[in-house]
């Protein structure tokens, strides 16, 4: 399925294709060198980003909603799934394709009951959390921090590549590596069993966002062969 039909399948039938997770951008306006969020998202998608997660930890609800609408206009036009971080209300209000929640957010079973056909990802950092999220119905996992990172204040202690690989091997659903991932270690994360990588500063803090995305995507595509 291509283009608009593929995007409708994600939103209407809770279908999440593994290839959607290859290069997963998590937004952070504070790390984007002052560039408008729509500009950064547009450039990242042009370079090969396959999914966008909108993270607005400090934004009031009205502002978050307005930003979500702006970003959604870009992702819909480019036929890329948009995932809302933490805020189920925002995801429902804009009709986002997905929701991503952490261990301290609304429990997955409750989020699933309310979210309808939206797909849901869960952040995990331990084998126990990963297995529980799978049992509760997560569509994919964001696992990490794989490496030490300064991009996410709540990332916790790095689990290392061995810990990441153990979680990948223990679950059936796709796993996305996050935390300290860059051009130097992307291939190792893919080889460890990742369906893809999630990055922030490796794309958003680079002078040329499109070029940074294209380089990461090339590494991923080569590593997945």
Tab-separated table of N, CA, C and O in Angstrom, residues 117-214:
chain	number	residue	atom	x	y	z
A	117	UNK	N	-8.932	3.116	17.190
A	117	UNK	CA	-8.073	2.459	16.206
A	117	UNK	C	-6.648	3.012	16.178
A	117	UNK	O	-5.842	2.590	15.358
A	118	UNK	N	-6.340	3.957	17.030
A	118	UNK	CA	-5.004	4.521	17.086
A	118	UNK	C	-3.989	3.455	17.515
A	118	UNK	O	-4.274	2.639	18.385
A	119	UNK	N	-2.807	3.441	16.902
A	119	UNK	CA	-1.792	2.522	17.406
A	119	UNK	C	-1.056	3.176	18.571
A	119	UNK	O	-0.996	4.411	18.679
A	120	UNK	N	-0.522	2.357	19.456
A	120	UNK	CA	0.096	2.868	20.676
A	120	UNK	C	1.457	2.236	20.896
A	120	UNK	O	1.608	1.011	20.876
A	121	UNK	N	2.455	3.087	21.128
A	121	UNK	CA	3.788	2.646	21.497
A	121	UNK	C	4.044	2.948	22.963
A	121	UNK	O	3.440	3.861	23.536
A	122	UNK	N	4.925	2.181	23.568
A	122	UNK	CA	5.217	2.326	25.001
A	122	UNK	C	6.719	2.389	25.221
A	122	UNK	O	7.475	1.580	24.662
A	123	UNK	N	7.159	3.335	26.044
A	123	UNK	CA	8.567	3.421	26.426
A	123	UNK	C	8.871	2.409	27.523
A	123	UNK	O	8.154	2.344	28.530
A	124	UNK	N	9.924	1.640	27.325
A	124	UNK	CA	10.347	0.662	28.325
A	124	UNK	C	11.864	0.680	28.429
A	124	UNK	O	12.562	1.062	27.488
A	125	UNK	N	12.346	0.242	29.575
A	125	UNK	CA	13.806	0.184	29.762
A	125	UNK	C	14.253	-1.118	30.406
A	125	UNK	O	15.458	-1.327	30.592
A	126	UNK	N	13.304	-1.980	30.747
A	126	UNK	CA	13.646	-3.263	31.355
A	126	UNK	C	12.909	-4.386	30.648
A	126	UNK	O	11.891	-4.162	29.980
A	127	UNK	N	13.398	-5.596	30.838
A	127	UNK	CA	12.758	-6.768	30.252
A	127	UNK	C	11.344	-6.932	30.798
A	127	UNK	O	10.406	-7.242	30.046
A	128	UNK	N	11.168	-6.686	32.081
A	128	UNK	CA	9.848	-6.824	32.694
A	128	UNK	C	8.862	-5.829	32.103
A	128	UNK	O	7.720	-6.184	31.776
A	129	UNK	N	9.281	-4.576	31.950
A	129	UNK	CA	8.399	-3.562	31.370
A	129	UNK	C	8.037	-3.910	29.929
A	129	UNK	O	6.894	-3.729	29.503
A	130	UNK	N	9.012	-4.394	29.175
A	130	UNK	CA	8.766	-4.737	27.770
A	130	UNK	C	7.757	-5.874	27.653
A	130	UNK	O	6.828	-5.815	26.834
A	131	UNK	N	7.933	-6.906	28.437
A	131	UNK	CA	7.005	-8.038	28.391
A	131	UNK	C	5.608	-7.627	28.822
A	131	UNK	O	4.611	-8.072	28.252
A	132	UNK	N	5.524	-6.765	29.835
A	132	UNK	CA	4.217	-6.308	30.305
A	132	UNK	C	3.530	-5.462	29.247
A	132	UNK	O	2.316	-5.611	29.000
A	133	UNK	N	4.276	-4.572	28.599
A	133	UNK	CA	3.691	-3.730	27.558
A	133	UNK	C	3.176	-4.580	26.403
A	133	UNK	O	2.098	-4.321	25.854
A	134	UNK	N	3.927	-5.600	26.039
A	134	UNK	CA	3.471	-6.497	24.983
A	134	UNK	C	2.186	-7.216	25.393
A	134	UNK	O	1.231	-7.297	24.618
A	135	UNK	N	2.151	-7.714	26.626
A	135	UNK	CA	0.970	-8.423	27.123
A	135	UNK	C	-0.250	-7.509	27.180
A	135	UNK	O	-1.384	-7.960	26.964
A	136	UNK	N	-0.015	-6.220	27.449
A	136	UNK	CA	-1.121	-5.270	27.566
A	136	UNK	C	-1.594	-4.741	26.217
A	136	UNK	O	-2.575	-4.001	26.159
A	137	UNK	N	-0.894	-5.100	25.144
A	137	UNK	CA	-1.371	-4.723	23.817
A	137	UNK	C	-0.631	-3.621	23.107
A	137	UNK	O	-1.161	-3.028	22.162
A	138	UNK	N	0.614	-3.327	23.514
A	138	UNK	CA	1.394	-2.308	22.801
A	138	UNK	C	1.625	-2.742	21.361
A	138	UNK	O	1.805	-3.924	21.073
A	139	UNK	N	1.634	-1.786	20.446
A	139	UNK	CA	1.903	-2.078	19.046
A	139	UNK	C	3.398	-2.070	18.739
A	139	UNK	O	3.842	-2.726	17.803
A	140	UNK	N	4.146	-1.302	19.507
A	140	UNK	CA	5.603	-1.295	19.383
A	140	UNK	C	6.180	-0.770	20.688
A	140	UNK	O	5.456	-0.198	21.529
A	141	UNK	N	7.488	-0.942	20.869
A	141	UNK	CA	8.171	-0.467	22.060
A	141	UNK	C	9.253	0.534	21.684
A	141	UNK	O	9.953	0.353	20.685
A	142	UNK	N	9.405	1.562	22.490
A	142	UNK	CA	10.561	2.439	22.423
A	142	UNK	C	11.462	2.042	23.579
A	142	UNK	O	11.079	2.216	24.742
A	143	UNK	N	12.617	1.479	23.292
A	143	UNK	CA	13.460	0.890	24.338
A	143	UNK	C	14.760	1.674	24.481
A	143	UNK	O	15.466	1.927	23.509
A	144	UNK	N	15.090	2.010	25.723
A	144	UNK	CA	16.335	2.726	25.990
A	144	UNK	C	16.299	3.366	27.372
A	144	UNK	O	15.416	3.052	28.178
A	145	UNK	N	17.222	4.212	27.632
A	145	UNK	CA	18.199	4.714	26.670
A	145	UNK	C	19.233	3.636	26.346
A	145	UNK	O	19.777	3.006	27.253
A	146	UNK	N	19.480	3.443	25.040
A	146	UNK	CA	20.477	2.460	24.646
A	146	UNK	C	21.860	2.952	25.042
A	146	UNK	O	22.667	2.213	25.612
A	147	UNK	N	22.150	4.213	24.763
A	147	UNK	CA	23.413	4.845	25.107
A	147	UNK	C	23.111	6.086	25.957
A	147	UNK	O	21.994	6.599	25.927
A	148	UNK	N	24.090	6.594	26.683
A	148	UNK	CA	23.867	7.816	27.452
A	148	UNK	C	23.415	8.955	26.547
A	148	UNK	O	23.883	9.090	25.409
A	149	UNK	N	22.476	9.755	27.035
A	149	UNK	CA	21.943	10.843	26.223
A	149	UNK	C	21.627	12.056	27.079
A	149	UNK	O	21.248	11.926	28.239
A	150	UNK	N	21.787	13.211	26.467
A	150	UNK	CA	21.406	14.449	27.142
A	150	UNK	C	20.151	15.048	26.560
A	150	UNK	O	19.655	16.074	27.020
A	151	UNK	N	19.585	14.395	25.547
A	151	UNK	CA	18.416	14.947	24.857
A	151	UNK	C	17.123	14.756	25.633
A	151	UNK	O	16.184	15.515	25.478
A	152	UNK	N	17.053	13.693	26.455
A	152	UNK	CA	15.848	13.413	27.225
A	152	UNK	C	16.195	13.360	28.700
A	152	UNK	O	16.934	12.482	29.148
A	153	UNK	N	15.629	14.297	29.460
A	153	UNK	CA	15.931	14.359	30.887
A	153	UNK	C	15.414	13.141	31.640
A	153	UNK	O	15.919	12.776	32.700
A	154	UNK	N	14.377	12.493	31.094
A	154	UNK	CA	13.758	11.354	31.769
A	154	UNK	C	14.215	10.013	31.197
A	154	UNK	O	13.587	8.983	31.419
A	155	UNK	N	15.335	10.008	30.458
A	155	UNK	CA	15.756	8.792	29.771
A	155	UNK	C	16.280	7.714	30.707
A	155	UNK	O	16.249	6.530	30.390
A	156	UNK	N	16.779	8.105	31.878
A	156	UNK	CA	17.289	7.121	32.824
A	156	UNK	C	18.666	6.624	32.429
A	156	UNK	O	19.273	7.061	31.449
A	157	UNK	N	19.166	5.679	33.196
A	157	UNK	CA	20.499	5.137	32.949
A	157	UNK	C	20.495	4.279	31.692
A	157	UNK	O	19.543	3.555	31.404
A	158	UNK	N	21.571	4.378	30.918
A	158	UNK	CA	21.663	3.616	29.674
A	158	UNK	C	21.675	2.119	29.955
A	158	UNK	O	22.322	1.653	30.889
A	159	UNK	N	20.955	1.367	29.117
A	159	UNK	CA	20.878	-0.086	29.295
A	159	UNK	C	21.950	-0.807	28.486
A	159	UNK	O	22.188	-1.995	28.680
A	160	UNK	N	22.597	-0.104	27.575
A	160	UNK	CA	23.656	-0.701	26.777
A	160	UNK	C	23.108	-1.548	25.637
A	160	UNK	O	21.942	-1.940	25.617
A	161	UNK	N	23.979	-1.849	24.700
A	161	UNK	CA	23.567	-2.611	23.529
A	161	UNK	C	23.152	-4.030	23.897
A	161	UNK	O	22.197	-4.575	23.325
A	162	UNK	N	23.844	-4.640	24.859
A	162	UNK	CA	23.500	-6.004	25.265
A	162	UNK	C	22.109	-6.054	25.897
A	162	UNK	O	21.312	-6.950	25.613
A	163	UNK	N	21.816	-5.081	26.756
A	163	UNK	CA	20.491	-5.024	27.367
A	163	UNK	C	19.411	-4.779	26.350
A	163	UNK	O	18.312	-5.345	26.428
A	164	UNK	N	19.715	-3.933	25.372
A	164	UNK	CA	18.753	-3.660	24.292
A	164	UNK	C	18.493	-4.919	23.475
A	164	UNK	O	17.343	-5.257	23.189
A	165	UNK	N	19.545	-5.626	23.112
A	165	UNK	CA	19.401	-6.845	22.308
A	165	UNK	C	18.599	-7.901	23.050
A	165	UNK	O	17.804	-8.633	22.444
A	166	UNK	N	18.764	-7.987	24.354
A	166	UNK	CA	18.020	-8.957	25.158
A	166	UNK	C	16.523	-8.686	25.083
A	166	UNK	O	15.712	-9.615	24.943
A	167	UNK	N	16.140	-7.407	25.156
A	167	UNK	CA	14.723	-7.049	25.073
A	167	UNK	C	14.173	-7.337	23.675
A	167	UNK	O	13.079	-7.891	23.529
A	168	UNK	N	14.947	-7.006	22.654
A	168	UNK	CA	14.504	-7.285	21.277
A	168	UNK	C	14.205	-8.767	21.082
A	168	UNK	O	13.224	-9.145	20.422
A	169	UNK	N	15.065	-9.617	21.661
A	169	UNK	CA	14.911	-11.058	21.486
A	169	UNK	C	13.761	-11.628	22.299
A	169	UNK	O	13.264	-12.714	22.000
A	170	UNK	N	13.325	-10.898	23.320
A	170	UNK	CA	12.325	-11.427	24.247
A	170	UNK	C	10.887	-11.102	23.871
A	170	UNK	O	9.955	-11.662	24.448
A	171	UNK	N	10.681	-10.185	22.903
A	171	UNK	CA	9.323	-9.785	22.541
A	171	UNK	C	9.072	-10.031	21.060
A	171	UNK	O	9.996	-10.138	20.263
A	172	UNK	N	7.787	-10.104	20.709
A	172	UNK	CA	7.402	-10.353	19.326
A	172	UNK	C	7.089	-9.065	18.561
A	172	UNK	O	7.103	-9.048	17.338
A	173	UNK	N	6.761	-8.007	19.282
A	173	UNK	CA	6.397	-6.760	18.621
A	173	UNK	C	7.643	-5.951	18.269
A	173	UNK	O	8.711	-6.163	18.841
A	174	UNK	N	7.534	-5.026	17.316
A	174	UNK	CA	8.710	-4.255	16.901
A	174	UNK	C	9.276	-3.403	18.033
A	174	UNK	O	8.538	-2.871	18.872
A	175	UNK	N	10.602	-3.275	18.026
A	175	UNK	CA	11.312	-2.489	19.033
A	175	UNK	C	12.090	-1.378	18.340
A	175	UNK	O	12.804	-1.621	17.363
A	176	UNK	N	11.949	-0.172	18.860
A	176	UNK	CA	12.690	0.980	18.355
A	176	UNK	C	13.711	1.382	19.413
A	176	UNK	O	13.367	1.566	20.582
A	177	UNK	N	14.955	1.508	19.009
A	177	UNK	CA	15.992	1.952	19.932
A	177	UNK	C	15.995	3.457	20.060
A	177	UNK	O	15.840	4.181	19.075
A	178	UNK	N	16.183	3.947	21.293
A	178	UNK	CA	16.236	5.386	21.524
A	178	UNK	C	17.275	5.683	22.598
A	178	UNK	O	17.515	4.878	23.497
A	179	UNK	N	17.906	6.834	22.462
A	179	UNK	CA	18.841	7.280	23.479
A	179	UNK	C	20.286	7.222	23.024
A	179	UNK	O	20.859	6.144	22.911
A	180	UNK	N	20.858	8.381	22.715
A	180	UNK	CA	22.263	8.459	22.352
A	180	UNK	C	22.607	7.843	21.012
A	180	UNK	O	23.771	7.542	20.747
A	181	UNK	N	21.623	7.670	20.152
A	181	UNK	CA	21.872	7.026	18.867
A	181	UNK	C	22.260	8.077	17.829
A	181	UNK	O	21.641	9.127	17.723
A	182	UNK	N	23.322	7.761	17.080
A	182	UNK	CA	23.835	8.680	16.070
A	182	UNK	C	24.424	7.886	14.910
A	182	UNK	O	24.281	6.661	14.858
A	183	UNK	N	25.087	8.574	13.999
A	183	UNK	CA	25.613	7.889	12.825
A	183	UNK	C	26.659	6.839	13.187
A	183	UNK	O	26.829	5.863	12.451
A	184	UNK	N	27.346	7.011	14.308
A	184	UNK	CA	28.413	6.082	14.679
A	184	UNK	C	27.899	4.755	15.215
A	184	UNK	O	28.588	3.740	15.125
A	185	UNK	N	26.686	4.733	15.770
A	185	UNK	CA	26.205	3.504	16.414
A	185	UNK	C	24.872	2.992	15.878
A	185	UNK	O	24.359	1.975	16.342
A	186	UNK	N	24.307	3.667	14.896
A	186	UNK	CA	23.017	3.243	14.341
A	186	UNK	C	23.057	1.808	13.823
A	186	UNK	O	22.155	1.002	14.089
A	187	UNK	N	24.077	1.475	13.065
A	187	UNK	CA	24.165	0.137	12.479
A	187	UNK	C	24.177	-0.938	13.556
A	187	UNK	O	23.548	-1.994	13.403
A	188	UNK	N	24.864	-0.677	14.674
A	188	UNK	CA	24.931	-1.658	15.758
A	188	UNK	C	23.565	-1.873	16.386
A	188	UNK	O	23.204	-3.003	16.741
A	189	UNK	N	22.775	-0.816	16.504
A	189	UNK	CA	21.431	-0.928	17.077
A	189	UNK	C	20.520	-1.739	16.152
A	189	UNK	O	19.753	-2.595	16.607
A	190	UNK	N	20.623	-1.512	14.856
A	190	UNK	CA	19.829	-2.292	13.896
A	190	UNK	C	20.241	-3.764	13.952
A	190	UNK	O	19.378	-4.662	13.977
A	191	UNK	N	21.518	-4.024	14.015
A	191	UNK	CA	21.997	-5.417	14.078
A	191	UNK	C	21.565	-6.111	15.365
A	191	UNK	O	21.413	-7.329	15.403
A	192	UNK	N	21.337	-5.332	16.415
A	192	UNK	CA	20.917	-5.900	17.701
A	192	UNK	C	19.456	-6.325	17.703
A	192	UNK	O	18.992	-6.927	18.673
A	193	UNK	N	18.728	-6.000	16.630
A	193	UNK	CA	17.340	-6.443	16.525
A	193	UNK	C	16.314	-5.343	16.409
A	193	UNK	O	15.107	-5.622	16.399
A	194	UNK	N	16.746	-4.101	16.319
A	194	UNK	CA	15.805	-2.986	16.248
A	194	UNK	C	15.055	-2.950	14.931
A	194	UNK	O	15.622	-3.219	13.871
A	195	UNK	N	13.774	-2.599	15.011
A	195	UNK	CA	12.995	-2.326	13.804
A	195	UNK	C	13.364	-0.962	13.245
A	195	UNK	O	13.138	-0.679	12.068
A	196	UNK	N	13.924	-0.116	14.101
A	196	UNK	CA	14.326	1.219	13.689
A	196	UNK	C	14.947	1.961	14.850
A	196	UNK	O	15.119	1.414	15.938
A	197	UNK	N	15.276	3.218	14.608
A	197	UNK	CA	15.854	4.059	15.657
A	197	UNK	C	15.018	5.319	15.810
A	197	UNK	O	14.436	5.819	14.849
A	198	UNK	N	14.955	5.821	17.034
A	198	UNK	CA	14.314	7.102	17.325
A	198	UNK	C	15.399	8.080	17.736
A	198	UNK	O	16.249	7.759	18.567
A	199	UNK	N	15.387	9.252	17.125
A	199	UNK	CA	16.431	10.239	17.400
A	199	UNK	C	15.833	11.621	17.597
A	199	UNK	O	14.724	11.919	17.139
A	200	UNK	N	16.604	12.439	18.270
A	200	UNK	CA	16.233	13.847	18.460
A	200	UNK	C	17.372	14.711	17.920
A	200	UNK	O	17.335	15.187	16.807
A	201	UNK	N	18.429	14.844	18.723
A	201	UNK	CA	19.515	15.753	18.354
A	201	UNK	C	20.305	15.286	17.142
A	201	UNK	O	20.887	16.106	16.428
A	202	UNK	N	20.337	13.987	16.873
A	202	UNK	CA	21.082	13.483	15.713
A	202	UNK	C	20.510	14.011	14.405
A	202	UNK	O	21.177	13.976	13.364
A	203	UNK	N	19.287	14.503	14.458
A	203	UNK	CA	18.685	15.165	13.299
A	203	UNK	C	18.451	16.647	13.578
A	203	UNK	O	18.916	17.519	12.850
A	204	UNK	N	17.750	16.957	14.650
A	204	UNK	CA	17.288	18.331	14.874
A	204	UNK	C	18.390	19.318	15.215
A	204	UNK	O	18.242	20.517	14.975
A	205	UNK	N	19.494	18.840	15.791
A	205	UNK	CA	20.574	19.752	16.179
A	205	UNK	C	21.665	19.852	15.120
A	205	UNK	O	22.717	20.452	15.367
A	206	UNK	N	21.424	19.263	13.952
A	206	UNK	CA	22.414	19.310	12.885
A	206	UNK	C	22.165	20.517	11.974
A	206	UNK	O	21.024	20.917	11.774
A	207	UNK	N	23.220	21.089	11.421
A	207	UNK	CA	23.048	22.260	10.546
A	207	UNK	C	22.146	21.984	9.351
A	207	UNK	O	21.353	22.833	8.959
A	208	UNK	N	22.280	20.794	8.762
A	208	UNK	CA	21.477	20.425	7.599
A	208	UNK	C	20.619	19.218	7.985
A	208	UNK	O	21.084	18.077	7.985
A	209	UNK	N	19.377	19.473	8.343
A	209	UNK	CA	18.483	18.428	8.835
A	209	UNK	C	18.210	17.374	7.768
A	209	UNK	O	18.220	16.171	8.053
A	210	UNK	N	17.970	17.801	6.557
A	210	UNK	CA	17.680	16.836	5.496
A	210	UNK	C	18.869	15.913	5.252
A	210	UNK	O	18.708	14.686	5.117
A	211	UNK	N	20.066	16.473	5.229
A	211	UNK	CA	21.260	15.661	5.003
A	211	UNK	C	21.505	14.700	6.164
A	211	UNK	O	21.880	13.538	5.951
A	212	UNK	N	21.279	15.160	7.385
A	212	UNK	CA	21.460	14.301	8.557
A	212	UNK	C	20.480	13.131	8.517
A	212	UNK	O	20.845	11.975	8.810
A	213	UNK	N	19.248	13.411	8.144
A	213	UNK	CA	18.243	12.358	8.038
A	213	UNK	C	18.608	11.368	6.942
A	213	UNK	O	18.473	10.153	7.113
A	214	UNK	N	19.084	11.882	5.833
A	214	UNK	CA	19.422	11.013	4.705
A	214	UNK	C	20.578	10.073	5.071
A	214	UNK	O	20.567	8.892	4.697
